Coordinates of C-alpha atoms and ligand atoms in Angstrom, one line a residue:
M159 CA -7.8 -17.2 15.1
K160 CA -9.6 -16.4 11.9
L161 CA -8.6 -13.3 9.9
L162 CA -10.5 -11.7 7.1
V163 CA -8.0 -10.0 4.9
T164 CA -9.7 -7.6 2.5
G165 CA -7.7 -6.8 -0.7
G166 CA -5.4 -9.8 -0.1
A167 CA -4.7 -10.2 -3.8
G168 CA -3.0 -6.8 -4.1
F169 CA 0.5 -5.8 -3.3
I170 CA 0.6 -5.3 0.5
G171 CA -2.3 -7.8 1.1
T172 CA -0.4 -10.6 -0.7
N173 CA 2.8 -9.9 1.3
F174 CA 0.8 -9.7 4.5
I175 CA -1.0 -13.1 3.9
K176 CA 2.4 -14.8 3.1
Y177 CA 3.9 -13.2 6.2
W178 CA 1.0 -14.1 8.5
L179 CA 0.8 -17.7 7.5
T180 CA 4.6 -18.1 8.0
E181 CA 4.5 -16.4 11.5
H182 CA 1.1 -17.7 12.7
F183 CA 0.7 -20.9 10.8
D184 CA -2.2 -22.1 13.1
D185 CA -4.4 -19.2 12.1
E186 CA -6.9 -19.2 9.3
I187 CA -7.0 -16.5 6.6
V188 CA -9.9 -15.6 4.4
N189 CA -8.8 -13.4 1.5
F190 CA -11.7 -11.3 0.4
D191 CA -11.0 -9.5 -2.9
K192 CA -12.9 -8.1 -5.8
L193 CA -10.0 -8.8 -8.2
T194 CA -9.9 -5.4 -9.8
Y195 CA -7.1 -4.7 -12.3
A196 CA -4.8 -4.5 -9.2
G197 CA -5.8 -7.9 -7.7
N198 CA -3.9 -11.0 -8.9
L199 CA -4.5 -14.5 -7.5
E200 CA -1.4 -15.7 -9.2
N201 CA 0.5 -14.1 -6.3
L202 CA -1.0 -16.6 -3.9
K203 CA -0.9 -19.7 -6.1
D204 CA 1.5 -21.4 -3.6
L205 CA -1.3 -21.2 -0.9
E206 CA -4.1 -22.7 -3.0
N207 CA -3.9 -26.1 -1.3
N208 CA -3.1 -24.7 2.2
P209 CA -6.1 -25.7 4.5
H210 CA -5.5 -22.5 6.5
Y211 CA -6.1 -20.3 3.4
K212 CA -9.3 -19.6 1.6
F213 CA -10.2 -17.1 -1.2
I214 CA -13.6 -15.5 -1.6
K215 CA -14.3 -13.2 -4.5
G216 CA -16.4 -10.2 -3.5
D217 CA -16.8 -6.4 -3.3
V218 CA -16.4 -4.6 0.1
A219 CA -19.1 -2.2 -1.0
D220 CA -21.6 -5.0 -1.4
P221 CA -23.3 -6.0 1.9
D222 CA -24.3 -9.4 0.6
D223 CA -20.8 -10.3 -0.5
V224 CA -19.4 -9.1 2.8
R225 CA -21.9 -11.1 4.8
V226 CA -20.8 -14.4 3.1
A227 CA -17.2 -13.7 4.0
M228 CA -17.8 -12.9 7.7
T229 CA -18.6 -16.4 9.0
G230 CA -16.5 -17.2 12.0
V231 CA -14.2 -14.2 11.6
D232 CA -12.4 -12.9 14.6
I233 CA -10.2 -10.1 13.1
I234 CA -10.5 -7.9 10.0
T235 CA -7.5 -6.4 8.4
H236 CA -8.8 -4.0 5.9
F237 CA -6.4 -3.5 3.0
A238 CA -8.9 -3.4 0.1
A239 CA -8.9 0.0 -1.7
E240 CA -8.3 1.8 -4.9
S241 CA -4.7 2.8 -4.2
H242 CA -3.2 4.7 -7.1
V243 CA -3.2 8.5 -6.9
D244 CA -3.0 9.1 -10.7
R245 CA -6.0 6.8 -11.3
S246 CA -8.0 8.8 -8.7
I247 CA -7.3 11.9 -10.7
L248 CA -8.4 10.2 -14.0
A249 CA -11.6 8.7 -12.4
P250 CA -12.4 9.5 -8.7
A251 CA -15.8 7.8 -8.5
T252 CA -14.6 4.2 -7.8
F253 CA -12.3 5.6 -5.1
I254 CA -15.3 6.9 -3.2
K255 CA -17.3 3.8 -3.7
T256 CA -14.6 1.3 -2.6
N257 CA -12.6 3.3 -0.1
V258 CA -15.5 5.2 1.6
L259 CA -18.7 3.2 1.1
G260 CA -16.7 -0.1 1.1
T261 CA -15.2 0.8 4.5
Q262 CA -18.6 1.7 5.9
V263 CA -20.2 -1.5 4.7
L264 CA -17.4 -3.5 6.3
L265 CA -17.7 -1.6 9.5
D266 CA -21.4 -2.3 9.7
A267 CA -20.7 -6.0 9.2
A268 CA -18.0 -5.9 11.9
V269 CA -20.5 -4.4 14.4
E270 CA -23.2 -6.9 13.5
H271 CA -20.8 -9.9 13.8
K272 CA -19.2 -8.5 17.0
I273 CA -15.7 -8.7 15.5
K274 CA -12.9 -8.7 18.1
R275 CA -10.7 -6.3 16.1
F276 CA -11.1 -4.1 13.0
H277 CA -7.7 -3.0 11.8
H278 CA -7.8 -0.3 9.1
I279 CA -4.8 0.1 6.8
S280 CA -4.4 3.7 5.9
T281 CA -1.8 6.1 4.4
D282 CA 0.4 9.0 5.4
E283 CA -1.2 10.9 2.4
V284 CA -4.2 11.8 4.6
F285 CA -1.9 14.5 6.2
G286 CA -1.3 16.3 3.0
S287 CA 2.1 17.7 2.0
L288 CA 5.2 18.9 3.8
E289 CA 7.6 21.6 2.6
L290 CA 10.9 20.7 1.0
N291 CA 14.0 21.5 3.0
D292 CA 12.0 21.4 6.2
H293 CA 12.5 19.0 9.2
E294 CA 8.8 18.7 9.9
K295 CA 7.3 15.2 10.0
F296 CA 3.8 13.8 10.2
D297 CA 2.8 12.3 13.6
E298 CA -0.4 11.1 15.2
N299 CA -1.4 14.7 16.0
T300 CA -1.0 16.1 12.5
P301 CA -4.3 17.5 11.2
Y302 CA -5.8 15.8 8.2
D303 CA -5.3 17.7 4.9
P304 CA -5.8 15.3 2.0
R305 CA -5.2 16.8 -1.4
S306 CA -6.0 14.1 -4.0
P307 CA -9.3 12.2 -4.5
Y308 CA -7.4 9.1 -3.3
S309 CA -6.1 10.6 -0.1
A310 CA -9.5 12.3 0.5
S311 CA -11.2 8.9 0.2
K312 CA -8.8 7.3 2.6
A313 CA -9.2 10.2 5.1
A314 CA -13.0 9.8 5.0
A315 CA -12.5 6.1 5.7
D316 CA -10.2 6.8 8.7
H317 CA -12.9 9.2 10.1
L318 CA -15.6 6.5 9.7
V319 CA -13.4 3.9 11.5
R320 CA -12.9 6.3 14.4
A321 CA -16.6 7.2 14.4
Y322 CA -17.6 3.4 14.7
Y323 CA -15.2 3.1 17.7
H324 CA -16.8 6.0 19.5
T325 CA -20.4 5.5 18.5
F326 CA -20.7 1.7 18.3
K327 CA -17.7 0.7 20.6
L328 CA -16.2 -1.3 17.7
P329 CA -12.7 -2.3 18.8
V330 CA -10.7 -0.6 16.1
T331 CA -7.0 0.3 15.4
I332 CA -5.7 2.3 12.5
S333 CA -2.2 2.5 10.9
N334 CA -1.1 5.3 8.5
C335 CA 1.9 4.1 6.6
S336 CA 4.3 5.7 4.1
N337 CA 5.3 4.4 0.6
N338 CA 5.9 0.7 0.5
F339 CA 8.1 -1.1 -2.0
G340 CA 8.9 -4.8 -2.6
P341 CA 7.7 -7.8 -4.5
Y342 CA 4.3 -8.0 -6.2
E343 CA 3.8 -4.2 -6.4
H344 CA 1.8 -3.2 -9.5
P345 CA 4.0 -1.5 -12.1
E346 CA 1.8 1.6 -12.2
K347 CA 3.7 2.8 -9.1
L348 CA 7.1 4.5 -9.3
I349 CA 9.6 1.8 -8.3
P350 CA 8.2 -1.2 -10.2
L351 CA 7.4 1.2 -13.2
A352 CA 11.0 2.3 -13.3
I353 CA 12.4 -1.2 -13.0
T354 CA 10.2 -2.8 -15.6
N355 CA 10.4 0.1 -18.0
L356 CA 14.3 -0.2 -17.9
L357 CA 13.9 -4.0 -18.5
E358 CA 11.7 -3.2 -21.5
G359 CA 14.0 -0.4 -22.8
V360 CA 11.3 2.2 -22.2
K361 CA 12.1 5.6 -20.7
I362 CA 11.0 6.2 -17.1
P363 CA 8.6 9.1 -16.8
I364 CA 9.5 11.5 -14.0
Y365 CA 6.8 14.0 -13.0
G366 CA 7.6 17.7 -12.9
D367 CA 11.1 18.5 -11.5
G368 CA 11.4 15.1 -9.8
K369 CA 12.3 16.8 -6.5
Y370 CA 9.4 15.2 -4.7
V371 CA 10.2 13.3 -1.5
R372 CA 8.6 10.0 -0.3
D373 CA 9.4 8.0 2.9
W374 CA 10.1 4.5 1.6
L375 CA 9.5 1.4 3.7
Y376 CA 10.1 -2.3 2.7
V377 CA 6.7 -4.0 2.6
I378 CA 7.6 -6.7 5.2
D379 CA 8.3 -4.0 7.8
H380 CA 4.8 -2.8 7.2
C381 CA 3.4 -6.3 7.7
R382 CA 5.3 -6.7 11.0
A383 CA 4.0 -3.4 12.3
I384 CA 0.4 -4.5 11.6
D385 CA 1.1 -7.8 13.4
L386 CA 2.4 -5.9 16.5
I387 CA -0.6 -3.5 16.4
L388 CA -2.9 -6.5 16.3
Q389 CA -1.1 -8.1 19.2
T390 CA -0.4 -5.2 21.6
G391 CA -1.8 -2.1 20.0
K392 CA -4.3 0.0 22.1
I393 CA -7.9 -0.2 21.0
G394 CA -9.1 3.1 19.4
K395 CA -5.6 4.3 18.7
T396 CA -3.7 5.3 15.5
Y397 CA -0.1 4.4 14.8
L398 CA 2.1 6.0 12.1
I399 CA 4.5 3.8 10.3
G400 CA 7.5 5.0 8.2
G401 CA 10.8 4.1 6.8
L402 CA 14.5 4.8 7.0
T403 CA 15.1 7.0 4.0
K404 CA 16.1 10.6 4.8
D405 CA 14.4 12.9 2.3
I406 CA 15.3 11.0 -0.8
S407 CA 13.9 12.6 -4.0
N408 CA 12.3 10.7 -6.8
I409 CA 15.3 11.6 -9.0
E410 CA 17.6 10.0 -6.4
V411 CA 15.4 6.9 -6.2
V412 CA 15.5 6.5 -10.0
K413 CA 19.2 7.2 -10.1
M414 CA 19.7 4.3 -7.6
I415 CA 17.6 2.0 -9.7
C416 CA 19.6 2.9 -12.9
E417 CA 22.9 2.3 -11.0
I418 CA 21.7 -1.1 -9.8
M419 CA 20.7 -2.0 -13.3
N420 CA 23.8 -0.5 -15.0
K421 CA 21.8 2.0 -17.0
N422 CA 22.7 5.6 -17.8
F423 CA 20.3 7.9 -15.9
D424 CA 20.1 10.7 -18.5
Q425 CA 19.4 8.3 -21.3
S426 CA 16.8 6.3 -19.3
V427 CA 14.4 9.0 -18.1
E428 CA 12.1 11.6 -19.4
F429 CA 10.7 14.5 -17.4
V430 CA 6.9 14.6 -18.1
K431 CA 3.9 16.8 -17.1
D432 CA 3.5 17.0 -13.4
R433 CA 0.8 15.2 -11.4
P434 CA -1.9 17.8 -10.6
G435 CA -1.9 18.7 -6.8
H436 CA 1.3 16.7 -6.4
D437 CA 2.3 16.4 -2.7
R438 CA 5.9 17.7 -2.3
R439 CA 7.2 15.8 0.6
Y440 CA 6.2 13.0 3.0
S441 CA 8.1 12.2 6.1
V442 CA 6.8 10.1 9.0
D443 CA 7.7 10.3 12.7
W444 CA 7.3 6.6 13.8
S445 CA 8.5 7.2 17.4
K446 CA 5.1 6.3 19.0
I447 CA 5.0 2.8 17.5
N448 CA 8.7 2.5 18.3
K449 CA 8.2 3.5 22.0
E450 CA 4.9 1.7 22.6
L451 CA 5.2 -1.5 20.5
K452 CA 9.0 -1.6 20.0
W453 CA 8.6 -1.5 16.2
K454 CA 11.3 -0.2 13.9
P455 CA 12.1 -0.8 10.2
D456 CA 14.5 -3.7 9.8
H457 CA 15.2 -3.4 6.0
D458 CA 17.4 -0.7 4.7
F459 CA 16.5 1.0 1.4
K460 CA 19.6 0.3 -0.7
T461 CA 19.8 -3.4 0.0
W462 CA 16.1 -4.1 -0.3
L463 CA 15.8 -1.9 -3.5
Q464 CA 18.5 -4.2 -5.0
K465 CA 16.6 -7.3 -3.9
T466 CA 13.4 -5.8 -5.3
V467 CA 15.1 -5.2 -8.7
E468 CA 16.2 -8.9 -8.6
W469 CA 12.6 -10.0 -7.9
Y470 CA 11.3 -8.1 -11.0
K471 CA 14.2 -9.5 -13.1
N472 CA 13.3 -13.0 -11.9
N473 CA 9.5 -12.6 -12.4
K474 CA 9.2 -11.3 -15.9
T475 CA 6.2 -13.4 -16.7
W476 CA 4.4 -12.0 -13.7
W477 CA 4.8 -8.3 -14.6
K478 CA 4.6 -8.8 -18.4
R479 CA 1.1 -10.2 -17.9
V480 CA 0.2 -7.4 -15.5
K481 CA 1.5 -4.9 -18.1
S482 CA -0.6 -6.3 -20.9
G483 CA -4.3 -5.6 -21.5
E484 CA -5.9 -2.9 -19.3
Y485 CA -2.4 -1.5 -18.4
Q486 CA -1.7 -0.5 -21.9
E487 CA -4.9 1.5 -22.1
Y488 CA -4.1 3.1 -18.8
Y489 CA -0.5 3.9 -19.8
Q490 CA -1.6 5.6 -23.0
K491 CA -4.1 7.7 -21.1
Q492 CA -1.7 8.6 -18.3
Y493 CA 1.5 9.1 -20.3
G494 CA 0.3 9.5 -23.9
Q495 CA 2.7 6.9 -25.3
K496 CA 4.5 3.6 -24.6
Ligands
NAD584 P1 -3.3 -2.5 -4.4 O1 -3.9 -1.6 -5.4 O2 -2.0 -3.2 -4.9 O3 -4.3 -3.7 -4.0 C1 -5.6 -3.4 -3.7 C2 -6.4 -4.7 -3.6 O4 -7.8 -4.4 -3.2 C3 -6.5 -5.4 -4.9 O5 -6.3 -6.8 -4.8 C4 -7.9 -5.2 -5.4 O6 -8.4 -6.2 -6.2 C5 -8.7 -5.1 -4.1 N1 -9.9 -4.3 -4.2 C6 -10.1 -3.1 -4.8 N2 -11.4 -2.7 -4.7 C7 -12.0 -3.7 -4.0 C8 -13.4 -3.8 -3.6 N3 -14.3 -2.9 -3.9 N4 -13.7 -5.0 -2.9 C9 -12.7 -5.9 -2.6 N5 -11.5 -5.8 -3.0 C10 -11.1 -4.7 -3.7 O7 -3.0 -1.7 -3.1 P2 -1.8 -1.8 -2.0 O8 -0.7 -0.9 -2.5 O9 -1.6 -3.2 -1.7 O10 -2.5 -1.1 -0.8 C11 -3.3 -1.8 0.2 C12 -3.8 -0.9 1.2 O11 -2.7 -0.2 1.9 C13 -4.7 0.3 0.7 O12 -5.7 0.5 1.6 C14 -3.7 1.5 0.6 O13 -4.5 2.7 0.8 C15 -2.9 1.2 1.8 N6 -1.5 1.8 1.7 C16 -0.7 1.5 0.7 C17 0.6 2.0 0.6 C18 1.5 1.7 -0.5 O14 2.6 2.3 -0.6 N7 1.1 0.9 -1.5 C19 1.1 2.8 1.7 C20 0.2 3.0 2.8 C21 -1.1 2.5 2.8
DAU585 O1 2.4 7.5 0.9 C1 1.7 6.3 0.8 C2 1.1 6.1 -0.6 O2 2.2 5.8 -1.4 C3 0.0 5.1 -0.7 O3 -1.1 5.5 0.1 C4 -0.4 4.9 -2.1 O4 -1.4 3.9 -2.2 C5 0.8 4.6 -3.0 O5 0.4 4.5 -4.3 C6 1.9 5.6 -2.8 O6 1.4 6.9 -3.4 P1 2.4 7.8 -4.2 O7 1.6 8.7 -5.1 O8 3.5 8.4 -3.3 O9 3.2 6.7 -5.1 P2 3.6 6.6 -6.6 O10 4.5 5.4 -6.8 O11 2.5 6.7 -7.5 O12 4.5 7.9 -6.8 C7 5.7 8.0 -6.0 C8 6.4 9.4 -6.4 O13 6.8 9.2 -7.8 C9 5.4 10.5 -6.4 O14 6.1 11.7 -6.1 C10 5.0 10.6 -7.9 C11 6.2 10.2 -8.6 N1 6.0 9.5 -9.9 C12 5.1 8.5 -10.0 C13 4.8 7.8 -11.2 C14 3.9 6.7 -11.2 C15 6.7 9.9 -11.1 O15 7.5 10.8 -11.0 N2 6.4 9.2 -12.2 C16 5.5 8.2 -12.3 O16 5.3 7.7 -13.5

């Protein structure tokens, strides 16, 4: 089987490629990535000489680039996206180009090449925001209500994928997953930002009152869910994927990181201006994928947060390089200081 993994040089794509080649070592993977600020080939250096792995640099929104990558491909797993909400507020246009137009270009190529499966990796953010102190969860029937340019662009992509299933009979599946954490995550996102700021002696910026809730999932559990959907998921269907945390606030997450790293919370954080349109709470009901495909998260938050802290401690060269150059400019724009 030959898989085209778009966005394989990013956080989840990297973990997925490593996972896949361990679990399905006879398969071939083509990693197709534009190498934006978020793409990092250093992540996959250990696979450079693996005959089952190939990298092609290209843009999902460019039909010529995509055509080159499609040769002999059976399955597409579409991870490539602009993925950071704060950047989508600073500059929405790239999000529309990559996440919406890019998905449409890829879908067209998938139809033309009669691809056996197009799996689209999406987010729980398309469902909008839940109330605090409520027991409601997102499920496969929750209406779409995206509230940031990022989530709106992902929602548009999800609609396009479903439209290609109905109109062109393209064999698609979609997964909407909650917040991932783990190795190789870009330090623009809360958990790696907190860990690396603490390691640098820089305060952790907490938006607003910090009482925002996310549903955290260790990245390998996400990869396993995608694997199961590819193997036994029903064509045309959507699966929601979520974690084991029970309404844990950003303050609590940062407190846990401070505890793991022996730092005083009050001295390590600063409360900063809130994110505009900040979604209050996410919580995912993953009972459908549990019932139908027997998936459940295997990695508990506390243990794997500790292991994630260890990974960043042991990979200082990796994140120091990521945090240099463009990141400094972004940090200045987003937080006004460093
Ligand atoms: P990321 O930002 O770490 O990586 C994105 C990758 O896509 C990078 O390697 C980048 O170079 C590549 N890319 C960007 N634009 C491209 C283009 N035009 N053409 C080709 N490649 C391009 O993102 P991530 O956190 O790994 O997220 C991967 C996917 O999973 C995204 O679709 C995201 O919406 C979705 N998702 C992420 C999370 C999460 O918590 N990170 C949760 C649910 C869903
Ligand atoms: O829910 C899935 C989504 O999770 C994915 O679709 C996105 O690609 C991914 O980036 C993530 O989005 P979030 O906006 O939830 O993640 P982020 O790490 O940016 O923020 C997590 C929470 O922490 C959120 O409530 C905002 C807050 N935060 C974030 C940053 C970067 C802060 O308080 N301070 C910060 O500096």
